[in-house]
Coordinates of C-alpha atoms in Angstrom, one line a residue:
M1 CA -0.1 0.0 0.2
F2 CA 2.7 2.4 0.9
F3 CA 4.3 1.9 -2.5
Y4 CA 0.9 2.8 -4.5
L5 CA 0.1 5.8 -2.2
S6 CA 3.7 6.9 -2.8
K7 CA 3.2 7.1 -6.1
L8 CA -0.2 8.3 -6.5
F9 CA 1.0 11.3 -4.4
W10 CA 4.0 12.1 -6.3
F11 CA 1.8 11.8 -9.8
V12 CA -0.1 15.0 -8.2
M13 CA 3.0 16.8 -6.4
Q14 CA 5.7 16.7 -9.0
P15 CA 6.3 20.1 -10.3
I16 CA 5.0 20.0 -13.9
N17 CA 2.3 17.6 -13.2
L18 CA 1.0 20.6 -10.8
I19 CA 1.6 23.2 -12.9
G20 CA -0.2 21.3 -15.4
L21 CA -3.2 20.0 -13.3
T22 CA -3.7 23.8 -11.5
A23 CA -3.5 25.2 -15.2
L24 CA -6.0 23.0 -16.2
A25 CA -8.6 24.4 -13.2
G26 CA -7.9 27.6 -13.9
I27 CA -9.2 27.0 -17.6
M28 CA -12.2 25.4 -16.1
L29 CA -13.2 27.2 -13.5
A30 CA -13.0 30.5 -15.8
I31 CA -14.9 28.3 -18.5
V32 CA -17.6 28.2 -15.6
G33 CA -17.8 31.9 -14.6
W34 CA -15.6 31.2 -11.3
R35 CA -13.2 34.0 -12.0
R36 CA -11.5 34.4 -8.4
L37 CA -11.1 30.5 -8.0
S38 CA -9.6 30.4 -11.6
I39 CA -6.9 33.5 -11.1
F40 CA -6.0 31.7 -8.0
F41 CA -5.0 28.2 -9.5
S42 CA -3.9 29.9 -12.5
S43 CA -1.5 31.8 -10.2
I44 CA -0.5 28.6 -8.5
A45 CA 0.7 27.4 -11.9
F46 CA 2.7 30.5 -12.9
L47 CA 4.5 30.3 -9.3
V48 CA 5.4 26.9 -9.1
L49 CA 7.0 27.6 -12.6
A50 CA 8.6 30.7 -12.0
I51 CA 10.1 29.2 -8.7
G52 CA 11.4 26.4 -10.5
A53 CA 12.3 27.2 -13.7
W54 CA 13.7 30.6 -13.1
T55 CA 15.2 30.8 -9.6
S56 CA 18.1 28.5 -8.2
T57 CA 15.6 26.7 -5.5
G58 CA 16.0 23.5 -6.8
A59 CA 19.9 23.6 -6.5
M60 CA 19.3 24.9 -2.8
M61 CA 17.4 22.1 -2.0
L62 CA 19.7 19.9 -3.4
H63 CA 22.8 21.2 -1.3
P64 CA 22.1 19.5 2.1
L65 CA 21.3 16.4 0.5
E66 CA 24.2 16.1 -1.6
D67 CA 26.9 17.2 1.0
R68 CA 25.5 15.1 3.9
F69 CA 27.6 12.3 2.7
S70 CA 31.4 12.4 1.1
R71 CA 33.5 9.6 -0.4
P72 CA 36.1 7.6 2.1
D73 CA 39.5 9.7 2.0
P74 CA 41.4 7.3 2.2
A75 CA 39.6 4.5 0.0
P76 CA 38.9 1.4 1.5
A77 CA 41.8 -0.8 1.0
G78 CA 40.0 -3.8 0.2
I79 CA 36.2 -4.2 0.1
A80 CA 33.7 -7.6 0.2
G81 CA 31.4 -5.9 -2.4
I82 CA 30.0 -2.8 -4.9
I83 CA 26.3 -2.2 -4.2
V84 CA 24.6 0.1 -7.1
L85 CA 21.2 1.2 -6.6
G86 CA 18.6 1.1 -9.8
G87 CA 17.1 4.0 -11.4
G88 CA 20.0 4.8 -14.5
F89 CA 19.0 3.2 -17.2
E90 CA 15.9 4.0 -19.6
G91 CA 14.1 0.7 -19.2
G92 CA 11.5 1.7 -21.7
V93 CA 14.3 1.8 -24.3
N94 CA 16.1 -0.7 -23.2
L95 CA 12.8 -3.3 -23.1
V96 CA 12.4 -2.7 -26.9
R97 CA 16.1 -2.2 -28.1
G98 CA 17.6 -4.2 -25.6
G99 CA 20.2 -1.7 -25.0
Y100 CA 21.8 -0.3 -22.0
E101 CA 20.9 3.3 -22.5
L102 CA 21.6 5.4 -19.5
N103 CA 19.6 8.4 -18.0
A104 CA 20.6 11.2 -15.5
S105 CA 21.4 8.9 -12.7
G106 CA 23.7 6.6 -15.1
D107 CA 26.4 7.6 -13.4
R108 CA 26.0 5.4 -10.7
F109 CA 26.6 2.4 -13.1
V110 CA 29.6 4.4 -14.5
E111 CA 30.9 4.6 -11.2
A112 CA 30.3 1.2 -10.3
A113 CA 32.2 -0.3 -13.3
V114 CA 35.1 1.8 -12.2
L115 CA 35.1 0.3 -8.8
A116 CA 35.1 -2.9 -10.1
R117 CA 38.0 -2.1 -11.9
R118 CA 39.6 -0.9 -8.8
Y119 CA 38.6 -3.8 -6.7
P120 CA 38.8 -6.8 -8.6
E121 CA 38.0 -9.0 -6.2
A122 CA 34.6 -7.8 -5.0
R123 CA 31.5 -8.7 -5.8
V124 CA 29.4 -6.2 -8.0
V125 CA 25.5 -5.9 -6.6
V126 CA 22.8 -4.3 -8.9
T127 CA 19.1 -4.0 -6.8
G128 CA 16.7 -2.7 -8.9
G129 CA 13.2 -3.9 -10.7
T130 CA 10.8 -2.0 -12.3
G131 CA 9.6 1.0 -10.1
S132 CA 6.6 2.5 -12.3
M133 CA 3.0 1.5 -12.0
M134 CA 2.0 2.7 -15.0
L135 CA 5.3 2.7 -18.0
E136 CA 6.2 -0.6 -18.8
G137 CA 9.7 -1.3 -19.0
E138 CA 13.3 -3.2 -18.1
G139 CA 14.3 -3.2 -14.6
D140 CA 17.8 -2.2 -13.9
G141 CA 19.0 -5.5 -12.2
D142 CA 18.1 -6.8 -15.8
T143 CA 19.9 -4.1 -17.8
A144 CA 22.9 -3.9 -16.1
P145 CA 24.9 -7.2 -16.8
R146 CA 24.5 -5.8 -20.4
L147 CA 26.3 -2.7 -19.7
L148 CA 28.7 -3.9 -16.9
T149 CA 30.3 -7.1 -19.3
A150 CA 30.6 -4.6 -21.9
L151 CA 32.8 -2.7 -19.5
G152 CA 34.8 -5.6 -18.6
V153 CA 33.4 -6.5 -15.4
E154 CA 33.3 -10.4 -15.5
P155 CA 29.5 -12.3 -15.1
G156 CA 30.3 -14.1 -12.4
R157 CA 31.0 -11.5 -10.0
L158 CA 27.5 -10.2 -10.9
V159 CA 24.9 -10.6 -7.7
L160 CA 21.4 -9.3 -9.6
E161 CA 18.4 -8.3 -7.9
N162 CA 15.4 -7.1 -10.2
K163 CA 12.2 -7.6 -7.9
S164 CA 12.7 -4.3 -5.7
R165 CA 10.3 -1.2 -6.4
N166 CA 11.6 1.3 -4.4
T167 CA 14.9 2.1 -2.2
Y168 CA 13.4 0.3 0.8
E169 CA 13.1 -3.0 -1.0
N170 CA 16.5 -2.4 -2.5
A171 CA 17.8 -2.5 1.2
V172 CA 15.8 -5.4 2.3
F173 CA 16.0 -7.7 -0.7
T174 CA 19.6 -6.8 -1.3
R175 CA 20.6 -7.8 2.6
E176 CA 18.7 -11.3 2.0
I177 CA 21.0 -12.0 -1.0
V178 CA 24.3 -11.5 0.0
K179 CA 23.8 -11.8 3.5
P180 CA 26.7 -9.7 4.9
Q181 CA 29.3 -10.9 7.6
A182 CA 30.2 -9.0 10.1
G183 CA 34.0 -7.1 9.3
E184 CA 33.0 -7.3 5.8
T185 CA 32.7 -4.0 3.9
W186 CA 30.4 -3.0 1.6
L187 CA 30.4 0.3 -0.8
L188 CA 27.1 1.7 -1.6
V189 CA 26.9 3.5 -4.9
T190 CA 24.0 6.0 -6.0
S191 CA 23.3 9.3 -6.6
A192 CA 25.0 12.1 -4.0
F193 CA 21.0 13.4 -3.7
H194 CA 19.6 9.9 -2.6
M195 CA 22.6 9.2 -0.4
P196 CA 21.0 10.2 3.1
R197 CA 17.7 8.1 2.5
S198 CA 19.6 5.0 0.9
V199 CA 22.1 4.9 4.0
G200 CA 19.1 5.5 6.3
L201 CA 17.4 2.4 4.7
F202 CA 20.3 0.1 4.6
R203 CA 21.1 0.8 8.3
K204 CA 17.3 0.2 9.2
A205 CA 17.6 -2.9 7.4
G206 CA 20.6 -4.1 9.4
F207 CA 23.1 -3.8 6.6
D208 CA 26.1 -1.2 7.2
V209 CA 27.3 0.3 4.3
V210 CA 30.3 2.8 3.3
P211 CA 28.3 5.7 1.0
W212 CA 30.5 6.1 -1.9
P213 CA 28.2 9.1 -3.9
A214 CA 28.1 9.7 -7.2
D215 CA 25.7 11.5 -10.1
Y216 CA 26.3 15.1 -8.4
R217 CA 23.7 17.4 -9.7
T218 CA 24.9 20.9 -8.4
A219 CA 28.3 22.3 -8.1
G220 CA 27.7 23.0 -4.2
N221 CA 28.5 27.0 -4.8
E222 CA 25.2 28.1 -6.3
Y223 CA 23.7 31.1 -4.0
F224 CA 19.9 31.6 -3.9
G225 CA 18.7 34.0 -6.6
P226 CA 18.2 33.8 -10.1
A227 CA 18.5 30.4 -11.7
Q228 CA 22.3 29.6 -12.3
D229 CA 21.4 26.9 -15.0
N230 CA 19.0 26.4 -18.2
V231 CA 15.4 26.6 -17.2
S232 CA 15.0 22.7 -17.9
D233 CA 18.0 21.4 -15.6
S234 CA 16.3 24.0 -12.8
L235 CA 13.1 22.3 -13.0
Q236 CA 14.3 19.1 -12.9
N237 CA 16.6 19.9 -9.9
L238 CA 13.4 21.2 -8.1
T239 CA 11.9 18.2 -8.7
V240 CA 14.5 16.1 -7.9
G241 CA 15.0 17.7 -4.7
L242 CA 11.4 18.1 -3.6
R243 CA 10.7 14.4 -4.3
E244 CA 13.9 13.5 -2.0
W245 CA 12.8 16.0 0.7
I246 CA 9.2 14.2 0.6
G247 CA 10.4 10.8 0.7
L248 CA 12.9 11.4 3.6
L249 CA 9.9 12.7 5.7
A250 CA 7.6 9.7 4.7
Y251 CA 10.1 7.0 5.1
W252 CA 10.7 8.9 8.9
L253 CA 7.3 9.1 9.9
S254 CA 6.6 5.6 8.6
G255 CA 9.2 4.3 11.0
R256 CA 11.5 3.0 8.1
I257 CA 14.5 5.6 8.6
D258 CA 15.5 6.4 12.0
S259 CA 16.2 10.1 11.3
P260 CA 14.5 12.6 9.0
L261 CA 18.1 13.4 7.5
P262 CA 20.4 10.3 8.5
G263 CA 24.0 11.4 8.8
P264 CA 27.5 10.1 9.1
A265 CA 27.4 10.7 12.8
D266 CA 24.0 8.7 13.3

């Protein structure tokens, strides 16, 4: 139920959908003659667009998420495995074309391949099924072997989990599959903005991981004011930041993580 409610809620709250829905409401209200309500909903649509596309609000929302964890320095001398969270492939395209097309989060898999070369004895765990209720696509756990083997990772090193639909299931299912032992070091690779929620969920699942953030969306030196990026990326930053903060709050209130913003000292 949590999965379906979260998807429905996000469908409404996603900025581009919120703009469209409120603009449509404004048009419909204008047609029936409810002028004040029409202006109200139209104003909401414009305000969301203006904040998302023309200001740095999205980048500012991402800063505390991306800065929460950093890669260990020095890097571990040896590790048991590398866990890379799904979400980096164009599942709909790959299901039809059979390739390994990457999306904006594809850096996760590039970084995992780099780490696999650095740690040639480590297992490489890919966790991620299909997390969409409406769009048909191939899960990252099914697509990843084609990319990683093409980049030189031996197939025998891969551990694939292709049933999970969200990060909570990523953590639970991965622990069940790999059964980490005391004293082992496992690296967790995901987007930097997604790392606080991911680490919190893995900790809650009883799987202690070492964060290895990738896929940074901001330079970290943006300031609040007019957008310092193109309008589409600025709106995307707002979408990503809003989704992640809502996810953190929802997972904390539901007891799936122990802190609203998990950090290194938690």
